[in-house]
């Protein structure tokens, strides 16, 4: 398993082996962490080996779609604030284990870069990570996670879990996407009307969404049993960001708002206004169970359109 592969030589070696000249280069990113930088006709983008973390995607003709905090940390063992963190094998706090890292352990791990391929209109980066000593202190399971990120006119993210163990593996998962918006106070989210949700800002009470989702305070909701696309309508940037998904039965919507944001060291003071998280996921009562030798794949597809 790849871990701590950050020397300049190893980055150069990785680029020599897997880079595609003029299209995909492996270079040193923030904090000296290696990243794949994509510059194709269809889109530009970035993904770090640290957490297999996509930090940038902008399809040609549009600006950046993802939010990354100016105060984010860029170091082993810490999560990047923004982009698309991968939450696995639990979401939020680990039940009964307050010492366990929030959102699991793969977003703070260095993943292995397995390959980069390019077609006429998209570039696919494939990474993987699996169970090892560091994961077994939290979860005894044997597993392999494979992640394919395709950068093109759409951003397609596929997370595949392979159960390499002898017993059924139960887990939660989320692609915790931070979408960049002009002003979160003026956006509306379509596609969740009539859907039940758990309101984490109100003692986890279960409520029903009425109409579009508007953000007028701290928002932390898990929408349940929904396969629907979510469209973020952004009048300030005059665009619509759509999140479509497959094999996902929950959607998390989050914005910390002012007060909570002020308490977050890795988020700039006013930056909460420029982000909304819409998270393709399987969490809470919709955790996934995979039998030995079987796999499960969850997909999220981001698209941008003018409005
Ligand atoms: O996805 C929403 C959420 O679970 C919130 O409860 C909030 O904690 C957020 O994730 C960020 O979590 P983090 O561990 O990255 O600070």
Coordinates of C-alpha atoms and ligand atoms in Angstrom, one line a residue:
X1 CA 0.0 0.0 0.0
X2 CA 1.3 3.5 -0.9
X3 CA 1.9 5.7 2.1
X4 CA 4.0 8.9 2.7
X5 CA 5.3 9.0 -0.9
X6 CA 6.1 12.6 -0.9
X7 CA 9.7 13.1 -1.9
X8 CA 10.4 15.2 -5.0
X9 CA 12.0 12.2 -6.6
X10 CA 9.1 9.9 -6.0
X11 CA 6.7 12.5 -7.5
X12 CA 9.0 12.8 -10.6
X13 CA 9.1 9.1 -10.8
X14 CA 5.3 8.8 -10.5
X15 CA 4.9 11.4 -13.2
X16 CA 7.4 9.6 -15.5
X17 CA 5.5 6.3 -15.0
X18 CA 1.9 7.5 -15.1
X19 CA 1.7 11.1 -16.3
X20 CA 0.3 12.0 -19.7
X21 CA 2.4 14.9 -21.1
X22 CA 0.3 18.0 -21.7
X23 CA -2.8 16.4 -20.2
X24 CA -2.1 15.0 -16.7
X25 CA 0.9 15.6 -14.6
X26 CA 1.8 14.5 -11.2
X27 CA 3.3 17.5 -9.4
X28 CA 3.9 18.8 -5.9
X29 CA 0.9 20.5 -4.5
X30 CA 0.1 22.4 -1.3
X31 CA 2.0 21.2 1.8
X32 CA 4.3 19.2 -0.6
X33 CA 1.5 16.7 -1.1
X34 CA 1.5 15.0 -4.5
X35 CA -1.4 15.8 -6.8
X36 CA -2.5 15.0 -10.4
X37 CA -3.1 18.2 -12.4
X38 CA -5.4 17.8 -15.4
X39 CA -5.4 20.3 -18.2
X40 CA -7.5 18.9 -21.1
X41 CA -9.6 20.6 -23.8
X42 CA -12.8 19.6 -21.9
X43 CA -11.8 20.5 -18.4
X44 CA -9.2 21.4 -15.9
X45 CA -8.9 19.8 -12.5
X46 CA -6.9 18.5 -9.6
X47 CA -6.9 15.4 -7.3
X48 CA -4.5 14.8 -4.4
X49 CA -3.2 11.3 -3.5
X50 CA -3.9 12.5 0.1
X51 CA -7.4 11.2 0.6
X52 CA -7.9 10.7 -3.2
X53 CA -9.2 14.2 -2.7
X54 CA -10.5 16.1 -5.7
X55 CA -9.8 19.8 -5.1
X56 CA -10.7 21.4 -8.4
X57 CA -12.9 20.9 -11.5
X58 CA -13.8 23.4 -14.0
X59 CA -15.2 22.3 -17.4
X60 CA -14.3 24.6 -20.3
X61 CA -16.6 27.6 -20.6
X62 CA -17.2 27.7 -16.8
X63 CA -15.4 28.8 -13.7
X64 CA -14.3 26.6 -10.8
X65 CA -17.2 24.4 -9.5
X66 CA -15.6 23.3 -6.2
X67 CA -15.0 25.3 -3.0
X68 CA -11.7 25.0 -1.1
X69 CA -11.0 27.0 2.0
X70 CA -8.1 29.4 2.0
X71 CA -7.3 28.2 5.5
X72 CA -7.4 24.5 4.7
X73 CA -4.6 22.3 6.2
X74 CA -2.5 20.3 3.7
X75 CA -0.8 17.6 5.8
X76 CA -0.7 13.9 6.5
X77 CA -3.3 12.9 9.0
X78 CA -5.4 16.0 8.5
X79 CA -8.4 16.5 6.2
X80 CA -8.5 19.0 3.4
X81 CA -11.3 21.6 3.9
X82 CA -13.2 21.7 0.7
X83 CA -13.2 19.8 -2.6
X84 CA -14.6 16.3 -2.3
X85 CA -13.5 14.5 0.9
X86 CA -14.3 10.7 0.9
X87 CA -16.0 9.6 4.1
X88 CA -15.6 5.9 4.9
X89 CA -16.4 3.5 6.7
X90 CA -18.5 5.7 9.0
X91 CA -20.1 9.1 8.6
X92 CA -19.6 11.8 11.3
X93 CA -18.6 10.5 14.7
X94 CA -18.0 6.8 15.1
X95 CA -20.8 5.4 17.3
X96 CA -19.4 4.5 20.7
X97 CA -15.9 5.6 19.9
X98 CA -15.3 9.3 20.5
X99 CA -11.6 9.0 19.8
X100 CA -12.1 7.8 16.3
X101 CA -11.5 10.2 13.5
X102 CA -14.7 12.0 12.2
X103 CA -15.9 10.7 8.8
X104 CA -13.6 7.7 9.0
X105 CA -10.0 7.2 8.1
X106 CA -9.5 7.3 4.3
X107 CA -9.7 11.1 3.8
X108 CA -6.5 11.5 5.8
X109 CA -4.6 8.7 4.2
X110 CA -2.3 8.7 1.2
X111 CA -3.8 6.6 -1.6
X112 CA -2.0 4.7 -4.3
X113 CA -2.2 6.2 -7.8
X114 CA -2.9 3.2 -10.1
X115 CA -3.3 4.8 -13.4
X116 CA -4.4 7.7 -15.6
X117 CA -6.2 7.4 -18.9
X118 CA -7.4 9.9 -21.4
X119 CA -10.1 9.8 -24.1
X120 CA -11.1 12.5 -26.6
X121 CA -13.1 14.4 -24.0
X122 CA -12.2 13.2 -20.5
X123 CA -9.3 12.2 -18.3
X124 CA -9.8 9.4 -15.7
X125 CA -7.6 9.1 -12.6
X126 CA -7.8 5.8 -10.7
X127 CA -6.6 5.5 -7.1
X128 CA -6.9 2.8 -4.4
X129 CA -6.4 2.2 -0.7
X130 CA -7.1 -0.8 1.4
X131 CA -7.1 -2.2 4.9
X132 CA -3.8 -2.2 6.8
X133 CA -2.4 -1.8 10.3
X134 CA -3.6 1.9 10.5
X135 CA -7.1 1.0 9.5
X136 CA -7.4 -2.1 11.7
X137 CA -7.0 -0.1 14.9
X138 CA -10.4 1.3 14.1
X139 CA -12.1 -1.5 12.1
X140 CA -10.8 -5.1 11.8
X141 CA -12.2 -5.6 8.3
X142 CA -10.3 -6.5 5.1
X143 CA -11.3 -4.3 2.2
X144 CA -10.1 -2.5 -0.9
X145 CA -11.4 0.8 -2.0
X146 CA -11.1 1.9 -5.6
X147 CA -11.8 5.4 -6.8
X148 CA -12.2 6.6 -10.3
X149 CA -12.5 10.3 -10.9
X150 CA -13.3 11.4 -14.5
X151 CA -12.7 15.0 -15.4
X152 CA -14.6 16.2 -18.5
X153 CA -17.7 18.2 -19.4
X154 CA -19.0 16.4 -16.2
X155 CA -17.2 15.3 -13.1
X156 CA -17.9 11.7 -12.5
X157 CA -16.8 10.1 -9.2
X158 CA -17.1 6.3 -8.6
X159 CA -16.3 4.8 -5.3
X160 CA -16.0 1.0 -5.3
X161 CA -15.7 -1.1 -2.2
X162 CA -14.5 -4.7 -2.4
X163 CA -15.0 -6.9 0.6
X164 CA -11.7 -8.9 0.9
X165 CA -12.7 -10.4 4.2
X166 CA -14.5 -13.5 5.3
X167 CA -17.5 -11.7 6.9
X168 CA -20.1 -9.2 5.7
X169 CA -18.9 -5.7 5.8
X170 CA -21.3 -2.9 6.9
X171 CA -20.3 0.7 6.3
X172 CA -21.4 4.2 5.6
X173 CA -20.0 6.3 2.8
X174 CA -20.2 9.8 1.5
X175 CA -18.7 11.9 -1.3
X176 CA -18.8 15.1 0.8
X177 CA -18.7 17.6 -2.1
X178 CA -18.2 21.3 -1.3
X179 CA -19.8 23.2 -4.1
X180 CA -18.7 26.8 -4.8
X181 CA -21.5 29.3 -4.8
X182 CA -21.7 33.1 -5.1
X183 CA -23.7 33.6 -1.9
X184 CA -25.2 30.7 -0.1
X185 CA -28.0 32.9 1.3
X186 CA -29.5 33.3 -2.3
X187 CA -29.1 29.8 -3.6
X188 CA -32.0 27.2 -3.8
X189 CA -31.7 23.5 -4.0
X190 CA -34.2 21.6 -6.1
X191 CA -35.1 17.9 -6.1
X192 CA -35.8 17.2 -2.4
X193 CA -39.3 18.4 -2.1
X194 CA -41.4 15.9 -0.1
X195 CA -38.3 14.0 1.1
X196 CA -38.0 13.1 4.8
X197 CA -34.8 14.3 6.5
X198 CA -33.0 14.1 9.8
X199 CA -32.3 17.6 11.1
X200 CA -28.9 17.5 12.9
X201 CA -29.3 21.0 14.1
X202 CA -32.6 20.1 15.9
X203 CA -31.9 17.0 18.0
X204 CA -32.0 14.8 14.9
X205 CA -35.8 15.3 14.6
X206 CA -37.2 13.8 11.4
X207 CA -39.0 16.4 9.2
X208 CA -40.3 16.6 5.6
X209 CA -38.9 19.0 3.0
X210 CA -41.4 21.4 1.7
X211 CA -40.4 22.9 -1.7
X212 CA -36.9 24.0 -2.5
X213 CA -34.2 23.9 0.2
X214 CA -33.2 27.5 1.2
X215 CA -30.2 28.2 3.5
X216 CA -31.1 30.7 6.2
X217 CA -29.0 29.4 9.1
X218 CA -26.8 26.5 10.1
X219 CA -28.0 23.6 8.0
X220 CA -27.0 20.0 8.6
X221 CA -29.5 17.5 7.2
X222 CA -29.6 13.9 6.0
X223 CA -32.3 13.4 3.3
X224 CA -33.5 9.9 3.5
X225 CA -34.4 7.3 0.9
X226 CA -33.8 9.6 -2.1
X227 CA -32.3 8.8 -5.5
X228 CA -33.1 12.1 -7.0
X229 CA -30.7 14.6 -8.6
X230 CA -30.2 17.8 -6.7
X231 CA -29.9 21.1 -8.6
X232 CA -28.2 24.1 -6.9
X233 CA -29.6 27.2 -8.5
X234 CA -27.1 30.1 -8.0
X235 CA -28.4 33.5 -9.1
X236 CA -25.1 35.3 -8.1
X237 CA -22.9 33.2 -10.4
X238 CA -25.8 32.7 -12.8
X239 CA -25.3 29.0 -13.0
X240 CA -26.8 25.7 -11.9
X241 CA -24.8 22.9 -10.4
X242 CA -26.4 19.5 -10.6
X243 CA -25.5 16.5 -8.5
X244 CA -26.8 13.2 -10.0
X245 CA -26.1 9.9 -8.4
X246 CA -26.3 6.1 -8.5
X247 CA -26.5 3.5 -5.7
X248 CA -27.0 6.2 -3.1
X249 CA -30.0 6.4 -0.9
X250 CA -29.2 9.5 1.2
X251 CA -28.2 13.1 0.4
X252 CA -26.6 15.3 3.0
X253 CA -26.9 19.1 2.8
X254 CA -24.6 21.1 5.0
X255 CA -23.6 24.7 5.6
X256 CA -22.0 25.7 9.0
X257 CA -23.3 29.3 8.8
X258 CA -21.6 32.2 10.6
X259 CA -21.3 31.1 14.2
X260 CA -20.1 27.5 13.6
X261 CA -17.7 28.8 10.8
X262 CA -16.1 31.2 13.3
X263 CA -15.1 28.2 15.4
X264 CA -13.5 26.3 12.5
X265 CA -9.8 27.0 12.3
X266 CA -9.5 25.7 8.8
X267 CA -12.3 27.8 7.3
X268 CA -11.8 31.5 6.5
X269 CA -14.2 33.9 8.4
X270 CA -16.7 34.7 5.6
X271 CA -16.0 31.7 3.5
X272 CA -19.1 29.9 4.7
X273 CA -21.0 32.1 2.3
X274 CA -19.3 30.7 -0.7
X275 CA -20.0 27.0 -0.1
X276 CA -22.8 24.5 0.1
X277 CA -22.2 20.7 0.6
X278 CA -24.4 18.4 -1.3
X279 CA -23.2 14.8 -0.4
X280 CA -24.0 11.7 -2.3
X281 CA -24.1 9.1 0.4
X282 CA -25.3 6.0 2.2
X283 CA -25.5 6.9 5.9
X284 CA -27.6 6.3 9.0
X285 CA -30.2 3.6 8.4
X286 CA -29.0 3.3 4.8
X287 CA -25.5 2.0 5.6
X288 CA -24.4 -0.6 3.0
X289 CA -23.8 -4.3 3.7
X290 CA -21.5 -6.2 1.3
X291 CA -21.0 -10.0 1.5
X292 CA -17.5 -11.5 1.4
X293 CA -16.0 -11.4 -2.1
X294 CA -18.6 -8.9 -3.3
X295 CA -18.4 -5.2 -4.2
X296 CA -20.5 -2.1 -4.1
X297 CA -20.1 1.0 -6.3
X298 CA -21.6 4.4 -5.6
X299 CA -21.4 7.1 -8.2
X300 CA -21.8 10.9 -8.2
X301 CA -21.9 13.0 -11.3
X302 CA -21.5 16.8 -11.2
X303 CA -22.6 19.0 -14.1
X304 CA -22.6 22.8 -14.6
X305 CA -25.0 24.8 -16.7
X306 CA -25.6 28.5 -17.2
X307 CA -28.9 30.1 -15.9
Ligands
LIG1 O1 -21.6 16.6 6.2 C1 -22.0 17.3 7.3 C2 -21.1 17.1 8.5 O2 -21.3 15.8 8.9 C3 -21.4 18.2 9.5 O3 -22.0 17.6 10.7 C4 -20.1 18.8 9.8 O4 -19.4 18.2 10.9 C5 -19.3 18.5 8.5 O5 -19.7 17.3 8.1 C6 -17.8 18.7 8.5 O6 -17.2 17.7 9.2 P1 -15.6 17.8 9.4 O7 -15.2 16.6 10.2 O8 -15.0 17.8 8.0 O9 -15.3 19.0 10.1

